[in-house]
Every structure is written in structure tokens, then in C-alpha cells.
Short mmCIF file of C-alpha atoms and ligand atoms in Angstrom, two decimals:
data_model
loop_
_atom_site.label_atom_id
_atom_site.label_comp_id
_atom_site.label_asym_id
_atom_site.label_seq_id
_atom_site.Cartn_x
_atom_site.Cartn_y
_atom_site.Cartn_z
CA MET A 1 211.66 8.88 87.82
CA LYS A 2 210.74 6.24 90.38
CA LYS A 3 213.28 3.40 90.53
CA GLY A 4 212.36 0.53 88.27
CA TYR A 5 209.70 2.51 86.42
CA PHE A 6 209.62 3.58 82.79
CA GLY A 7 206.93 6.23 82.94
CA GLU A 8 203.94 4.36 84.34
CA PHE A 9 205.30 0.95 83.26
CA GLY A 10 207.61 -1.52 85.02
CA GLY A 11 207.74 -1.83 88.80
CA CYS A 12 208.08 -4.86 91.02
CA PHE A 13 204.77 -6.66 91.62
CA VAL A 14 205.93 -9.79 93.43
CA PRO A 15 205.13 -11.72 96.61
CA GLU A 16 207.01 -10.45 99.66
CA LEU A 17 209.18 -13.58 99.74
CA LEU A 18 210.74 -12.54 96.44
CA MET A 19 211.75 -9.08 97.62
CA PRO A 20 214.99 -10.09 99.40
CA PRO A 21 216.69 -11.64 96.33
CA LEU A 22 215.44 -8.81 94.09
CA LEU A 23 216.82 -6.18 96.50
CA GLU A 24 220.11 -8.10 96.76
CA LEU A 25 220.27 -8.14 92.95
CA GLU A 26 219.43 -4.44 92.70
CA GLU A 27 222.26 -3.69 95.11
CA ALA A 28 224.67 -5.83 93.04
CA CYS A 29 223.58 -4.03 89.86
CA GLU A 30 224.56 -0.73 91.46
CA SER A 31 227.82 -1.79 93.12
CA ILE A 32 229.30 -4.62 90.99
CA LEU A 33 228.02 -4.03 87.46
CA PRO A 34 229.66 -0.63 86.86
CA SER A 35 233.00 -1.60 88.45
CA GLU A 36 236.06 -1.66 86.23
CA ASP A 37 236.96 -5.23 87.24
CA PHE A 38 233.56 -6.51 86.25
CA ARG A 39 233.55 -4.69 82.91
CA ARG A 40 236.99 -5.99 82.04
CA GLU A 41 236.18 -9.60 82.91
CA LEU A 42 232.91 -9.45 81.00
CA ASP A 43 234.60 -7.88 77.97
CA ASP A 44 237.18 -10.70 78.01
CA LEU A 45 234.43 -13.33 78.07
CA LEU A 46 232.42 -11.62 75.34
CA HIS A 47 235.50 -11.30 73.16
CA GLY A 48 237.49 -14.48 73.83
CA TYR A 49 234.64 -16.91 74.48
CA ALA A 50 231.52 -15.60 72.77
CA GLY A 51 233.05 -13.93 69.70
CA ARG A 52 232.44 -10.19 70.05
CA GLU A 53 232.56 -7.80 68.40
CA THR A 54 230.06 -9.07 65.85
CA PRO A 55 230.37 -7.63 62.34
CA LEU A 56 228.13 -5.07 60.66
CA THR A 57 227.57 -6.70 57.26
CA LEU A 58 226.49 -4.81 54.12
CA CYS A 59 223.98 -6.79 52.00
CA PRO A 60 225.10 -5.91 48.44
CA THR A 61 222.38 -7.76 46.51
CA LEU A 62 219.43 -6.61 48.60
CA SER A 63 220.82 -3.07 48.77
CA ARG A 64 220.85 -2.93 44.97
CA GLU A 65 217.30 -4.27 44.79
CA LEU A 66 215.93 -2.01 47.54
CA GLY A 67 217.63 1.29 46.66
CA PHE A 68 219.27 1.91 50.05
CA ASN A 69 222.18 0.39 51.93
CA LEU A 70 220.98 -2.52 54.04
CA TYR A 71 223.30 -3.53 56.88
CA LEU A 72 222.89 -6.45 59.28
CA LYS A 73 224.22 -6.42 62.84
CA ARG A 74 225.40 -10.02 63.06
CA GLU A 75 224.31 -11.32 66.47
CA ASP A 76 223.72 -14.61 64.62
CA LEU A 77 227.50 -15.10 64.73
CA LEU A 78 227.65 -14.99 68.52
CA HIS A 79 228.35 -18.25 70.40
CA THR A 80 225.19 -20.42 70.75
CA GLY A 81 223.67 -18.58 67.81
CA ALA A 82 221.97 -15.46 69.13
CA HIS A 83 222.28 -12.28 71.19
CA LYS A 84 221.17 -14.21 74.30
CA MET A 85 224.76 -14.95 75.29
CA ASN A 86 225.42 -11.22 76.01
CA ASN A 87 222.84 -11.46 78.78
CA THR A 88 223.66 -14.89 80.22
CA LEU A 89 227.42 -14.28 80.42
CA GLY A 90 226.78 -10.96 82.15
CA GLN A 91 224.33 -12.40 84.66
CA ALA A 92 226.47 -15.51 85.28
CA LEU A 93 229.50 -13.34 86.05
CA LEU A 94 227.40 -11.08 88.26
CA ALA A 95 226.04 -14.12 90.14
CA LYS A 96 229.56 -15.38 90.72
CA LYS A 97 230.66 -12.01 92.11
CA MET A 98 227.60 -12.07 94.37
CA GLY A 99 228.86 -15.35 95.81
CA LYS A 100 226.17 -17.54 94.22
CA SER A 101 226.97 -21.10 93.20
CA ALA A 102 224.01 -21.80 90.92
CA LEU A 103 221.85 -20.33 88.16
CA ALA A 104 218.17 -21.00 87.54
CA ALA A 105 216.48 -20.04 84.28
CA GLU A 106 213.20 -20.34 82.42
CA THR A 107 213.18 -21.21 78.77
CA GLY A 108 210.55 -21.37 76.05
CA ALA A 109 212.03 -22.68 72.83
CA GLY A 110 215.21 -23.58 74.70
CA GLN A 111 217.55 -20.88 73.35
CA HIS A 112 217.84 -19.02 76.64
CA GLY A 113 218.20 -22.33 78.47
CA VAL A 114 221.11 -23.30 76.23
CA ALA A 115 222.78 -19.88 76.58
CA THR A 116 222.38 -20.01 80.37
CA ALA A 117 223.71 -23.58 80.57
CA ALA A 118 226.74 -22.60 78.48
CA ALA A 119 227.51 -19.54 80.63
CA ALA A 120 227.09 -21.61 83.81
CA ALA A 121 229.45 -24.30 82.50
CA ARG A 122 232.01 -21.71 81.48
CA LEU A 123 231.95 -20.02 84.90
CA GLY A 124 231.70 -23.16 87.02
CA LEU A 125 228.15 -22.63 88.27
CA SER A 126 225.49 -25.33 88.46
CA CYS A 127 222.34 -24.73 86.42
CA THR A 128 218.65 -25.67 86.64
CA VAL A 129 216.39 -24.88 83.69
CA PHE A 130 212.58 -24.82 83.86
CA MET A 131 210.81 -25.59 80.61
CA GLY A 132 207.14 -26.22 79.86
CA GLU A 133 206.42 -29.90 79.22
CA GLU A 134 204.87 -29.02 75.88
CA ASP A 135 208.06 -27.18 74.90
CA THR A 136 210.38 -30.04 75.95
CA ARG A 137 208.57 -32.20 73.38
CA ARG A 138 208.73 -29.56 70.62
CA GLN A 139 212.39 -28.69 71.25
CA ALA A 140 214.14 -32.02 71.81
CA ALA A 141 217.47 -30.86 70.33
CA ASN A 142 217.76 -27.97 72.79
CA VAL A 143 216.90 -30.32 75.67
CA MET A 144 219.92 -32.40 74.62
CA ARG A 145 222.16 -29.33 74.32
CA MET A 146 221.24 -28.13 77.80
CA ARG A 147 221.98 -31.54 79.29
CA LEU A 148 225.28 -31.82 77.42
CA LEU A 149 226.23 -28.47 78.95
CA GLY A 150 225.51 -29.88 82.41
CA ALA A 151 222.13 -28.32 83.17
CA GLU A 152 219.40 -30.10 85.08
CA LEU A 153 216.10 -29.86 83.25
CA ARG A 154 212.82 -29.45 85.16
CA PRO A 155 209.73 -29.93 82.98
CA VAL A 156 206.79 -27.72 84.03
CA ALA A 157 203.36 -29.33 83.93
CA SER A 158 201.21 -26.41 85.18
CA GLY A 159 198.99 -24.10 83.08
CA THR A 160 199.58 -24.26 79.33
CA LYS A 161 202.94 -26.02 79.95
CA THR A 162 204.83 -23.28 78.04
CA LEU A 163 207.07 -20.25 78.68
CA LYS A 164 204.63 -18.25 80.83
CA ASP A 165 204.32 -21.18 83.25
CA ALA A 166 208.07 -21.88 83.22
CA ILE A 167 208.68 -18.27 84.40
CA ASN A 168 206.19 -18.65 87.26
CA GLU A 169 207.81 -21.93 88.29
CA THR A 170 211.35 -20.46 88.25
CA LEU A 171 210.21 -17.51 90.40
CA ARG A 172 208.76 -20.03 92.88
CA TYR A 173 211.98 -22.05 92.90
CA TRP A 174 213.99 -18.86 93.46
CA ILE A 175 212.04 -18.11 96.67
CA ALA A 176 213.28 -21.41 98.12
CA GLU A 177 216.85 -21.32 96.74
CA GLN A 178 217.67 -17.60 96.93
CA ARG A 179 220.75 -18.01 99.14
CA SER A 180 222.66 -20.14 96.64
CA THR A 181 220.95 -19.27 93.37
CA HIS A 182 220.66 -16.36 90.96
CA TYR A 183 217.65 -16.28 88.63
CA CYS A 184 219.11 -15.58 85.18
CA PHE A 185 216.05 -13.98 83.54
CA GLY A 186 215.95 -14.32 79.75
CA THR A 187 214.71 -11.00 78.44
CA ALA A 188 214.35 -7.30 79.28
CA ALA A 189 211.11 -7.90 81.18
CA GLY A 190 209.94 -9.15 84.59
CA PRO A 191 210.21 -7.40 87.95
CA HIS A 192 212.74 -4.61 88.61
CA PRO A 193 215.76 -4.76 88.27
CA PHE A 194 215.63 -7.30 85.40
CA PRO A 195 214.40 -4.98 82.61
CA THR A 196 217.24 -2.54 83.32
CA LEU A 197 219.88 -5.22 83.96
CA VAL A 198 219.16 -7.14 80.77
CA ARG A 199 218.91 -3.96 78.66
CA ASP A 200 222.28 -2.77 80.00
CA LEU A 201 223.93 -6.15 79.26
CA GLN A 202 222.48 -6.15 75.72
CA SER A 203 223.39 -2.51 75.02
CA VAL A 204 226.74 -3.70 73.69
CA ILE A 205 224.78 -4.38 70.46
CA GLY A 206 223.73 -0.76 69.96
CA GLU A 207 227.05 0.68 71.17
CA GLU A 208 229.00 -1.42 68.67
CA THR A 209 226.51 -0.60 65.92
CA LYS A 210 226.92 3.15 66.42
CA ALA A 211 230.72 2.90 66.30
CA GLN A 212 230.65 0.58 63.27
CA CYS A 213 228.27 2.88 61.38
CA ARG A 214 230.55 5.85 62.03
CA SER A 215 233.61 3.98 60.82
CA THR A 216 231.82 2.36 57.82
CA PHE A 217 229.86 5.30 56.37
CA GLY A 218 230.82 8.16 58.65
CA ALA A 219 227.44 8.80 60.24
CA LEU A 220 224.69 7.29 62.35
CA PRO A 221 222.16 5.20 60.38
CA ASP A 222 218.84 6.61 59.13
CA VAL A 223 216.75 3.67 60.34
CA VAL A 224 217.37 0.87 62.88
CA VAL A 225 215.08 -2.16 63.05
CA ALA A 226 214.82 -5.05 65.54
CA CYS A 227 212.32 -7.80 66.35
CA VAL A 228 210.53 -7.70 69.71
CA GLY A 229 209.67 -10.77 71.77
CA GLY A 230 210.27 -9.94 75.42
CA GLY A 231 212.32 -7.09 74.01
CA SER A 232 215.97 -7.72 74.92
CA ASN A 233 217.69 -7.59 71.52
CA ALA A 234 215.59 -4.55 70.57
CA ALA A 235 216.28 -2.79 73.89
CA GLY A 236 220.01 -3.49 73.55
CA MET A 237 220.00 -2.10 70.02
CA PHE A 238 217.72 0.91 70.67
CA TYR A 239 218.84 2.13 74.10
CA PRO A 240 222.22 3.54 73.02
CA PHE A 241 220.35 5.52 70.34
CA VAL A 242 217.49 6.62 72.62
CA SER A 243 219.92 7.83 75.29
CA ASP A 244 222.18 9.71 72.84
CA PRO A 245 221.12 13.31 72.11
CA GLU A 246 223.06 13.16 68.83
CA ALA A 247 220.93 10.22 67.67
CA GLY A 248 217.60 12.05 67.88
CA SER A 249 216.96 11.82 64.13
CA VAL A 250 217.61 8.07 63.88
CA ARG A 251 214.30 6.33 63.18
CA LEU A 252 213.82 3.29 65.46
CA ALA A 253 211.39 0.51 64.55
CA GLY A 254 210.47 -2.57 66.59
CA VAL A 255 208.69 -5.47 64.93
CA GLU A 256 206.26 -7.78 66.75
CA ALA A 257 205.05 -11.15 65.53
CA GLY A 258 201.51 -11.17 64.15
CA GLY A 259 201.08 -14.96 64.01
CA THR A 260 199.10 -16.29 61.06
CA GLY A 261 197.37 -12.92 60.70
CA GLU A 262 193.97 -14.57 60.23
CA PRO A 263 191.08 -12.86 62.06
CA GLY A 264 190.52 -14.41 65.50
CA CYS A 265 193.96 -16.00 65.53
CA PHE A 266 196.42 -15.36 68.32
CA SER A 267 199.50 -13.22 67.83
CA SER A 268 202.50 -12.24 69.92
CA ALA A 269 202.01 -8.49 69.50
CA PRO A 270 201.03 -6.94 72.87
CA LEU A 271 202.28 -3.44 71.96
CA ASN A 272 200.05 -3.32 68.89
CA LEU A 273 197.12 -5.49 69.99
CA GLY A 274 197.30 -5.64 73.81
CA SER A 275 196.37 -3.56 76.84
CA PRO A 276 198.18 -2.71 80.10
CA GLY A 277 198.21 -5.10 83.04
CA VAL A 278 200.45 -7.02 85.45
CA LEU A 279 202.30 -10.22 84.51
CA HIS A 280 205.50 -11.74 85.88
CA GLY A 281 206.05 -8.88 88.34
CA GLN A 282 205.79 -5.98 85.88
CA TYR A 283 203.11 -3.53 84.70
CA THR A 284 203.27 -3.59 80.93
CA MET A 285 201.39 -4.22 77.69
CA LEU A 286 199.83 -7.70 77.59
CA LEU A 287 197.65 -9.92 75.47
CA GLN A 288 194.72 -10.50 77.80
CA ASP A 289 190.97 -10.91 77.64
CA LYS A 290 188.54 -8.44 79.24
CA ASP A 291 188.80 -10.33 82.57
CA GLY A 292 192.61 -10.02 82.62
CA GLN A 293 193.21 -13.67 81.68
CA ILE A 294 196.40 -13.99 79.65
CA LEU A 295 195.70 -15.12 76.09
CA PRO A 296 197.80 -17.85 74.49
CA SER A 297 200.30 -16.22 72.13
CA HIS A 298 201.41 -17.65 68.82
CA SER A 299 204.15 -17.09 66.28
CA VAL A 300 205.99 -19.23 63.74
CA SER A 301 209.11 -18.10 65.64
CA ALA A 302 209.09 -19.62 69.12
CA GLY A 303 211.43 -16.91 70.45
CA LEU A 304 208.83 -14.17 69.89
CA ASP A 305 206.10 -16.22 71.54
CA TYR A 306 205.55 -14.25 74.78
CA PRO A 307 202.20 -12.67 75.72
CA GLY A 308 203.88 -9.64 77.34
CA VAL A 309 206.75 -7.29 76.51
CA GLY A 310 209.44 -5.50 78.50
CA PRO A 311 208.03 -2.36 80.18
CA GLU A 312 210.61 0.00 78.66
CA HIS A 313 209.19 -0.71 75.20
CA ALA A 314 205.72 0.28 76.46
CA ARG A 315 207.33 3.57 77.49
CA PHE A 316 209.18 4.05 74.18
CA GLN A 317 205.89 3.47 72.38
CA GLN A 318 203.96 5.90 74.58
CA ASP A 319 206.68 8.57 74.14
CA GLY A 320 206.65 8.01 70.39
CA ARG A 321 210.43 7.57 70.36
CA VAL A 322 210.17 4.06 68.89
CA GLU A 323 207.51 2.87 66.45
CA TYR A 324 206.23 -0.70 66.70
CA HIS A 325 204.88 -2.70 63.78
CA VAL A 326 203.48 -6.18 63.16
CA VAL A 327 204.71 -8.75 60.64
CA VAL A 328 202.81 -12.02 60.13
CA ASP A 329 204.28 -15.53 59.78
CA GLU A 330 204.11 -15.52 55.98
CA GLY A 331 206.04 -12.25 55.69
CA ALA A 332 208.75 -13.57 57.98
CA LEU A 333 209.05 -16.83 56.01
CA LYS A 334 209.38 -14.89 52.73
CA ALA A 335 212.07 -12.62 54.18
CA PHE A 336 213.84 -15.69 55.60
CA ALA A 337 214.02 -17.35 52.16
CA ARG A 338 215.02 -14.13 50.40
CA LEU A 339 217.97 -13.43 52.73
CA CYS A 340 219.22 -17.01 52.33
CA ARG A 341 219.30 -16.76 48.54
CA ALA A 342 220.38 -13.13 48.15
CA GLU A 343 223.13 -12.93 50.77
CA GLY A 344 224.07 -16.45 51.88
CA ILE A 345 222.85 -15.89 55.43
CA ILE A 346 220.25 -18.13 57.15
CA PRO A 347 218.54 -15.94 59.75
CA ALA A 348 216.52 -16.97 62.80
CA LEU A 349 212.78 -16.72 62.12
CA GLU A 350 212.61 -14.10 64.90
CA SER A 351 215.13 -11.87 63.12
CA ALA A 352 213.36 -12.51 59.79
CA HIS A 353 210.39 -10.52 61.17
CA ALA A 354 212.57 -7.40 61.43
CA LEU A 355 213.94 -7.92 57.93
CA ALA A 356 210.42 -8.55 56.58
CA TRP A 357 209.23 -5.15 57.78
CA VAL A 358 212.10 -3.53 55.85
CA LEU A 359 211.32 -5.52 52.69
CA GLU A 360 207.58 -4.81 52.94
CA ASN A 361 208.13 -1.07 53.44
CA ALA A 362 211.16 -0.52 51.22
CA ASP A 363 209.43 2.12 49.07
CA LYS A 364 208.87 4.29 52.16
CA LEU A 365 212.47 4.05 53.43
CA PRO A 366 215.05 6.70 52.48
CA ALA A 367 216.50 6.08 49.00
CA GLY A 368 220.29 6.04 49.18
CA GLY A 369 220.12 5.96 53.00
CA ASN A 370 221.51 3.51 55.55
CA VAL A 371 219.23 0.98 57.22
CA VAL A 372 220.44 -1.39 59.96
CA VAL A 373 218.57 -4.58 60.87
CA ASN A 374 219.56 -6.38 64.05
CA LEU A 375 220.01 -10.00 62.97
CA SER A 376 219.37 -11.34 66.47
CA GLY A 377 220.12 -14.99 65.68
CA ARG A 378 220.84 -17.72 63.15
CA GLY A 379 218.28 -20.06 61.64
CA ASP A 380 219.87 -23.48 62.21
CA LYS A 381 217.47 -24.08 65.10
CA ASP A 382 214.46 -23.46 62.84
CA MET A 383 214.94 -26.25 60.30
CA ASP A 384 212.07 -28.38 61.66
CA ILE A 385 209.65 -25.47 61.26
CA ILE A 386 211.05 -24.60 57.84
CA ARG A 387 210.56 -28.22 56.73
CA GLY A 388 206.85 -27.88 57.55
CA HIS A 389 206.51 -24.74 55.43
CA MET A 390 208.84 -25.66 52.56
CA PRO A 391 208.45 -29.44 52.11
CA GLU A 392 210.11 -29.26 48.67
CA LEU A 393 213.44 -28.79 50.51
CA CYS A 394 213.22 -32.40 51.72
CA MET A 395 212.53 -34.12 48.40
CA PRO A 396 215.11 -36.70 47.36
CA ALA A 397 217.81 -34.75 45.50
CA ARG A 398 217.09 -36.12 42.03
CA ASP A 399 213.35 -35.33 42.21
CA ALA A 400 214.03 -31.84 43.49
CA GLU A 401 216.28 -31.13 40.51
CA LYS A 402 213.64 -32.38 38.09
CA GLU A 403 211.19 -30.06 39.83
CA ASP A 404 213.63 -27.18 39.29
CA ARG A 405 213.90 -27.79 35.53
CA ARG A 406 210.17 -27.77 35.01
C1 PLP P 501 214.96 -15.23 72.06
C2 PLP P 501 215.15 -14.61 70.75
C3 PLP P 501 214.48 -13.41 70.37
C4 PLP P 501 213.44 -12.75 71.21
O1 PLP P 501 213.86 -12.27 72.45
P1 PLP P 501 214.06 -10.72 72.77
O2 PLP P 501 214.22 -10.71 74.24
O3 PLP P 501 212.84 -10.01 72.31
O4 PLP P 501 215.26 -10.28 72.06
C5 PLP P 501 214.76 -12.85 69.14
N1 PLP P 501 215.63 -13.43 68.30
C6 PLP P 501 216.28 -14.57 68.61
C7 PLP P 501 217.21 -15.15 67.62
C8 PLP P 501 216.06 -15.20 69.83
O5 PLP P 501 216.71 -16.34 70.12
#
């Protein structure tokens, strides 16, 4: 297989000026990443600072209702509230070992910006975060968090002023600042070597899950489900299963965001509704019109709102090793509310998409079997969106109780 390619997907389609830092990073991935020193230091950070390992939690109520054992891999319990910290701590430590003094990052909803700012603060690196102007207005709380953690925020005013434009702007900044700065890319996408680097750093999720399944019920699970935005939590969960010959019978399902699901409305589901093309340095599945213009993506969960997807998922789909499905906003909101009430866990709206697919297809899943959903993050960040969809939650307490008794 050609380096940086997953079948026909992947690659490194960037301007020449970006090749030196990408080659330097590729070299570091080969020499530093596998070293024992690096692994030990990263393990210490993940354990002592970020809170690994995360539990595998059985959902007793839902399991009874669904007729199989539903387990959640609890990335929501990781520091800063999602799996993103696995990636940013790994890249921050790698940058430090490469002799860099600064991190740059793009962010959409702000979650990756916060996780990068935290990792930079922890490791004594400075941090610059690029965020679409539109997103800085929608995500004021994360803007504050990033600044508290010492990051400098650069609003991006080009294009649609969202994630896609923030990535382009960070790549441009990296050309100028490549000597001092590492670009801490937020998902398992972009030019080689990022898809492989991010997948390897997130694979701790799938490795732990396999070991926890063996010690909890003495076998690998029947089905494993994860939501897919750029594809990092799903790649980190799936890869240890895909690469394990003993895991060949484990069914793997990725779930993309279908948006409102109304005809003519935009989604964030390039694997199901897109076509191949080049974006952000990679050849992959994209939401684009017939002229190759990128379409605006939409989802109730900002973290799934990316018009492309990591190239390895395009390969998994083509091979048939992983199946990819679509869940619309309403399904995710229902699953969100049901998990809160049934199990006392408030999931991120992104993760609720994965759970929703399980709830919507429960009758086709193996009765008495073991199903694992990767709970990629917690829902605290989503309260503003939830308020818009469930206004009754904000009634004055006395009125709400009256409403209940009716
Ligand atoms: C960012 C985010 C995602 C989507 O990103 P992937 O790279 O596809 O994993 C999913 N869940 C949560 C909680 C997130 O914060």
C-alpha cells in the first residue's frame, strides 16, 4: 500500500510550501511515536491528567428494554468532556519532543480548541486557535474556556466563517510558522500523516474496549457503534477491531448525521450521500455539488458538522468491513432524552446519534448479545441547543410541575 493511502483514498494534496512540515511530522511519527519513552509519558498523562482508563458501563434499564446487553464506552468522562483529549495530549507531547514551542489548531464548535488549549497549557506550549467568526458567536462559552487556558483566538472571516474555513486558515498559518509550531489537527482526516496519527492516538479507545469486554463478559462484543464526524472517535474504536484477525465477526457500525432529514436539506453524511473529491489535502468522500463546490453541512450536533470524512472510513466502507448509517436530528434528540432518564447519563448530541441507531434498530440486533456504543462525549456543552428543542425544561419550576401533573 502506498504511504498515506487507504486504498484509493487519503494522500497528501497540499501546496509545496506545506510539504516540509508534513514530512518532518511523518518522520516524527515513525521515530518518536513508537518509542518506549514516548508511550510511557503519554500513558502517564492520559492516566494521571486526563482520567484514563474510561469505564465500560452496562446500561441495566435499556438492556432490559432492548433485549440485549448495552454497554457504553465512557469517553464522556475524559478530561474536557470528550475523546478529543486522547489526540491533543498525544500531539502536544509529540510536538514538544520535536522541539516545537507552539501549537496551532482549528476548531468548529470549540471542543477541539479547548482540548488543544488544555494540552498546550499542561505541556508548557503556547497555543493559537483559528475559529470561524460565525462559530465564535455561537460558542461563546468555549471561546472563554480557550482564553482561560491561555490560548490566543483568531476569528476567521473568510468563506462561510465556519470549520472548513478555519482549517484552511490554520494550514496557511502553519506555512509561515512551521519552524516553531505544530499543527494539532482535530480529527482523523486531512493530509497524510494526520489520518494515521490521529487514528493511532485514538486507538486507546478500542484497545481498552476489547480488554474490558473480555474481562466483563469473556468475549469480544457482537456489535460496536460510533458516531462519525471527521471520524476520529470511530477510527479509534474500530481500528483495533479491524486490525485484529480474531475480531473478524464483530459487526462495526458508523453513524453519520442526517441533519433535519427533510428533502433538500443539508446533512453531514458524506459517506452515505457524498461523492469522492479533494478537500483539506485528502482524497475522500465529500458533500459537493456537480461542480465540486463544497456544500454547507448541517447537524444539530456541531461536532459532526464537517462536509468531509477521514479517508480511512471511505476505505472501510468500500471494503465492506464497516457499515455506515444515517440518523437525523430528531432521532438523536430522542436518544439523548432517553439515555438521560433511563441511565442517568447526559450524552453529547454527537454520541446520541450512535445510540439512536441502536435504539432505532434494536429488533435487528442480536437478542441476548453484547452491543457497545462509544459515548464520545458528555452533553453539558449542548444545553443551549437542548433549550431550543425542549423549551419546557426552562419553565419556572412551579409551572413545570403543574404541567407534569396534567
Ligand atoms: C468532535 C466530536 C465528535 C466528532 O469528531 P470525530 O472526529 O468524528 O470523532 C464526536 N463526538 C464528540 C463528543 C465530539 O466532541
